[in-house]
Amino acid sequence: KNQVEQSPQSLIILEGKNCTLQCNYTVSPFSNLRWYKQDTGRGPVSLTIMTFSENTKSNGRYTATLDADTKQSSLHITASQLSDSASYICVVSARSGNTPLVFGKGTRLSVIA
Amino acid sequence: NAGVTQTPKFQVLKTGQSMTLQCAQDMNHNSMYWYRQDPGMGLRLIYYSASEGTTDKGEVPNGYNVSRLNKREFSLRLESAAPSQTSVYFCASIIQVYTGELFFGEGSRLTVL
């Protein structure tokens, strides 16, 4: 069964610190992996999208990595800000199938002063 | 550019009442989706429309119906609302599921009493 597991479920860090969120998946055949940021009460917004051939992709202070061999991805946030407080959702797309988008349950990040 | 627009943003219903959530996108996207999000559960697919004229069930379709009215609009109907359908509903669209960007609406918060 295609699944996406995210860890940790929640995380609290101090402003200015770095953190790394994990995403493990069993989706096959793999097409791409997306990271989304969802602020409370808002719709998810895309941070990055990575295909099979991409190992790293950055978007400002957000850097996503992908290891297609081990089926793992991480999202690294550098010099965290209070505005980074949100849920971060990993979404993996299969190359075929009726419901190719598989969502993780998200990591809830709280950045405190 | 409005992106994905959902209406209404908030709705309170009594058990047994019916209502329709509306979704429209102005990006000429082929595929549209309805998700529900509950605390601790992540985003779960209710129904989707891979292209104009087609609809398919997702992970949690019971109690819902959909209509892909045209390429722009995809509505979600609750025929007889139940308290278990209290949730936040998100509409999303994508031009091509294996490579494109998935855009979400801002959500519709539904409470069934």
Short mmCIF file of C-alpha atoms in Angstrom, two decimals:
data_model
loop_
_atom_site.label_atom_id
_atom_site.label_comp_id
_atom_site.label_asym_id
_atom_site.label_seq_id
_atom_site.Cartn_x
_atom_site.Cartn_y
_atom_site.Cartn_z
CA LYS A 1 0.00 0.00 0.00
CA ASN A 2 1.28 3.49 -0.89
CA GLN A 3 2.05 5.38 2.29
CA VAL A 4 3.84 8.51 3.45
CA GLU A 5 5.08 8.73 7.03
CA GLN A 6 6.30 11.98 8.55
CA SER A 7 8.28 12.56 11.70
CA PRO A 8 8.25 14.04 14.19
CA GLN A 9 4.53 14.58 14.62
CA SER A 10 5.25 17.91 16.30
CA LEU A 11 8.30 20.00 17.10
CA ILE A 12 9.04 23.09 19.16
CA ILE A 13 12.19 25.09 18.51
CA LEU A 14 13.60 28.46 19.51
CA GLU A 15 13.63 31.29 17.02
CA GLY A 16 16.89 31.36 15.08
CA LYS A 17 17.55 27.63 15.43
CA ASN A 18 17.64 25.12 12.57
CA CYS A 19 15.47 22.03 12.30
CA THR A 20 14.94 19.05 10.03
CA LEU A 21 11.67 17.31 9.25
CA GLN A 22 11.56 13.77 7.88
CA CYS A 23 9.41 12.04 5.29
CA ASN A 24 9.56 8.32 4.46
CA TYR A 25 7.45 6.85 1.69
CA THR A 26 6.54 3.55 0.11
CA VAL A 27 4.89 5.03 -3.00
CA SER A 28 5.72 3.17 -6.17
CA PRO A 29 6.38 3.80 -8.99
CA PHE A 30 7.69 7.13 -7.76
CA SER A 31 7.07 10.30 -9.77
CA ASN A 32 7.81 13.27 -7.53
CA LEU A 33 7.77 14.52 -3.97
CA ARG A 34 6.37 17.82 -2.77
CA TRP A 35 6.67 19.71 0.50
CA TYR A 36 3.85 22.03 1.53
CA LYS A 37 3.53 24.60 4.29
CA GLN A 38 0.11 25.04 5.87
CA ASP A 39 -0.50 27.98 8.16
CA THR A 40 -3.29 27.57 10.69
CA GLY A 41 -6.65 28.14 9.04
CA ARG A 42 -5.18 28.41 5.54
CA GLY A 43 -4.74 26.13 2.57
CA PRO A 44 -1.39 24.39 1.97
CA VAL A 45 1.15 26.28 -0.11
CA SER A 46 3.91 24.61 -2.09
CA LEU A 47 7.52 24.92 -0.94
CA THR A 48 9.33 22.53 -3.28
CA ILE A 49 8.72 19.77 -5.80
CA MET A 50 11.42 17.19 -6.51
CA THR A 51 11.65 14.56 -9.18
CA PHE A 52 13.54 11.27 -9.13
CA SER A 53 16.76 12.79 -10.44
CA GLU A 54 16.94 15.68 -7.95
CA ASN A 55 18.80 15.29 -4.66
CA THR A 56 18.45 18.79 -3.25
CA LYS A 57 16.24 21.79 -3.87
CA SER A 58 16.17 25.07 -1.99
CA ASN A 59 13.55 27.75 -1.54
CA GLY A 60 15.00 30.52 0.57
CA ARG A 61 15.63 29.15 4.07
CA TYR A 62 13.97 25.85 3.16
CA THR A 63 16.08 23.06 1.70
CA ALA A 64 14.58 19.72 0.71
CA THR A 65 16.61 16.59 0.08
CA LEU A 66 15.56 13.39 -1.60
CA ASP A 67 17.10 9.93 -1.49
CA ALA A 68 15.08 7.88 -3.97
CA ASP A 69 17.03 4.72 -3.12
CA THR A 70 16.04 4.73 0.54
CA LYS A 71 12.73 6.49 -0.19
CA GLN A 72 13.41 9.26 2.26
CA SER A 73 13.15 13.03 2.11
CA SER A 74 13.95 15.76 4.56
CA LEU A 75 13.04 19.41 4.85
CA HIS A 76 15.66 21.55 6.56
CA ILE A 77 14.72 24.98 7.86
CA THR A 78 17.58 27.35 8.54
CA ALA A 79 17.54 30.24 11.02
CA SER A 80 13.90 29.68 11.91
CA GLN A 81 11.49 32.59 12.27
CA LEU A 82 8.24 32.89 14.16
CA SER A 83 6.44 32.88 10.81
CA ASP A 84 7.74 29.36 10.16
CA SER A 85 5.25 28.09 12.73
CA ALA A 86 2.96 25.90 10.62
CA SER A 87 2.27 22.34 9.55
CA TYR A 88 4.59 20.90 6.93
CA ILE A 89 3.11 18.25 4.69
CA CYS A 90 4.97 15.78 2.49
CA VAL A 91 3.10 14.64 -0.64
CA VAL A 92 4.40 11.88 -2.88
CA SER A 93 3.10 11.30 -6.38
CA ALA A 94 3.00 7.91 -8.05
CA ARG A 95 3.57 7.64 -11.77
CA SER A 96 0.34 5.73 -12.26
CA GLY A 97 -2.83 4.78 -10.48
CA ASN A 98 -6.19 6.32 -9.87
CA THR A 99 -5.16 8.32 -6.80
CA PRO A 100 -1.52 9.14 -7.39
CA LEU A 101 -1.13 11.84 -4.73
CA VAL A 102 -0.34 10.35 -1.31
CA PHE A 103 -0.29 12.73 1.65
CA GLY A 104 1.59 12.47 4.91
CA LYS A 105 -0.18 13.63 8.07
CA GLY A 106 2.23 16.51 8.51
CA THR A 107 4.64 17.81 11.14
CA ARG A 108 3.41 20.62 13.33
CA LEU A 109 6.28 23.09 13.89
CA SER A 110 6.12 25.75 16.57
CA VAL A 111 8.84 28.41 16.64
CA ILE A 112 8.97 30.31 19.92
CA ALA A 113 10.80 33.48 20.92
CA ASN B 1 -5.13 35.79 -10.63
CA ALA B 2 -7.53 34.27 -8.09
CA GLY B 3 -6.22 30.67 -8.24
CA VAL B 4 -8.62 28.30 -6.46
CA THR B 5 -11.70 29.87 -4.91
CA GLN B 6 -13.96 28.05 -2.46
CA THR B 7 -17.34 29.12 -1.12
CA PRO B 8 -18.61 29.34 1.52
CA LYS B 9 -15.72 29.80 3.94
CA PHE B 10 -17.84 28.90 6.96
CA GLN B 11 -21.12 27.01 7.31
CA VAL B 12 -23.13 25.57 10.19
CA LEU B 13 -25.69 22.90 9.40
CA LYS B 14 -28.13 20.80 11.36
CA THR B 15 -28.04 17.03 11.03
CA GLY B 16 -29.95 15.98 7.92
CA GLN B 17 -29.63 19.27 6.06
CA SER B 18 -28.02 19.41 2.66
CA MET B 19 -25.54 21.83 1.16
CA THR B 20 -23.09 22.27 -1.68
CA LEU B 21 -19.52 23.49 -1.45
CA GLN B 22 -18.42 25.33 -4.55
CA CYS B 23 -14.93 25.38 -6.04
CA ALA B 24 -13.64 27.23 -9.07
CA GLN B 25 -10.16 27.58 -10.56
CA ASP B 26 -9.00 30.01 -13.19
CA MET B 27 -5.71 28.33 -14.12
CA ASN B 28 -7.08 26.06 -16.87
CA HIS B 29 -6.19 23.01 -14.79
CA ASN B 30 -7.34 19.57 -15.86
CA SER B 31 -7.66 17.81 -12.49
CA MET B 32 -9.54 18.92 -9.42
CA TYR B 33 -9.82 17.39 -5.95
CA TRP B 34 -11.85 17.60 -2.76
CA TYR B 35 -10.14 16.82 0.54
CA ARG B 36 -11.23 16.93 4.14
CA GLN B 37 -8.86 17.68 6.99
CA ASP B 38 -9.50 16.58 10.54
CA PRO B 39 -7.20 17.03 13.54
CA GLY B 40 -4.49 14.37 13.56
CA MET B 41 -5.72 12.80 10.33
CA GLY B 42 -4.05 14.86 7.65
CA LEU B 43 -5.69 15.55 4.30
CA ARG B 44 -7.93 12.74 3.03
CA LEU B 45 -9.23 12.56 -0.51
CA ILE B 46 -13.02 12.53 -0.88
CA TYR B 47 -13.51 12.69 -4.65
CA TYR B 48 -11.48 13.82 -7.58
CA SER B 49 -11.96 14.69 -11.24
CA ALA B 50 -9.02 13.80 -13.44
CA SER B 51 -10.48 15.75 -16.34
CA GLU B 52 -13.66 17.51 -17.36
CA GLY B 53 -16.50 15.01 -17.51
CA THR B 54 -14.98 12.43 -15.17
CA THR B 55 -15.22 11.92 -11.42
CA ASP B 56 -13.90 9.18 -9.16
CA LYS B 57 -14.10 8.22 -5.52
CA GLY B 58 -11.20 8.81 -3.21
CA GLU B 59 -10.43 7.47 0.22
CA VAL B 60 -13.54 8.71 2.08
CA PRO B 61 -16.43 9.23 -0.40
CA ASN B 62 -19.38 8.03 1.69
CA GLY B 63 -21.98 10.71 2.30
CA TYR B 64 -20.76 12.96 -0.51
CA ASN B 65 -21.46 13.55 -4.18
CA VAL B 66 -19.59 15.68 -6.68
CA SER B 67 -20.20 17.40 -9.99
CA ARG B 68 -17.58 18.59 -12.45
CA LEU B 69 -19.74 21.28 -13.97
CA ASN B 70 -17.14 22.38 -16.51
CA LYS B 71 -13.36 22.64 -16.61
CA ARG B 72 -13.35 25.47 -14.05
CA GLU B 73 -15.84 24.24 -11.45
CA PHE B 74 -16.02 21.22 -9.18
CA SER B 75 -18.70 21.10 -6.49
CA LEU B 76 -19.08 18.87 -3.44
CA ARG B 77 -22.55 18.07 -2.12
CA LEU B 78 -23.63 16.73 1.25
CA GLU B 79 -27.12 15.30 0.76
CA SER B 80 -27.88 14.62 4.43
CA ALA B 81 -25.25 16.09 6.70
CA ALA B 82 -24.02 14.15 9.73
CA PRO B 83 -21.92 15.33 12.69
CA SER B 84 -19.08 13.10 11.42
CA GLN B 85 -18.84 15.42 8.42
CA THR B 86 -17.77 18.31 10.61
CA SER B 87 -14.41 19.17 9.11
CA VAL B 88 -12.41 21.62 7.04
CA TYR B 89 -12.80 20.98 3.33
CA PHE B 90 -10.17 21.90 0.77
CA CYS B 91 -10.47 22.03 -2.97
CA ALA B 92 -7.31 21.69 -5.06
CA SER B 93 -6.40 21.70 -8.72
CA ILE B 94 -3.44 20.67 -10.85
CA ILE B 95 -2.71 20.92 -14.55
CA GLN B 96 -0.92 17.57 -14.80
CA VAL B 97 -0.82 15.27 -11.80
CA TYR B 98 2.61 13.74 -12.42
CA THR B 99 4.55 16.97 -12.87
CA GLY B 100 2.39 19.97 -12.13
CA GLU B 101 1.95 22.18 -9.11
CA LEU B 102 -1.00 21.41 -6.84
CA PHE B 103 -2.85 24.55 -5.79
CA PHE B 104 -5.24 24.63 -2.84
CA GLY B 105 -8.14 26.86 -1.95
CA GLU B 106 -8.36 28.53 1.43
CA GLY B 107 -10.74 25.94 2.86
CA SER B 108 -14.37 25.73 3.93
CA ARG B 109 -15.04 25.09 7.61
CA LEU B 110 -18.21 23.06 8.06
CA THR B 111 -19.87 22.32 11.39
CA VAL B 112 -22.77 19.87 11.59
CA LEU B 113 -24.76 20.04 14.81
#
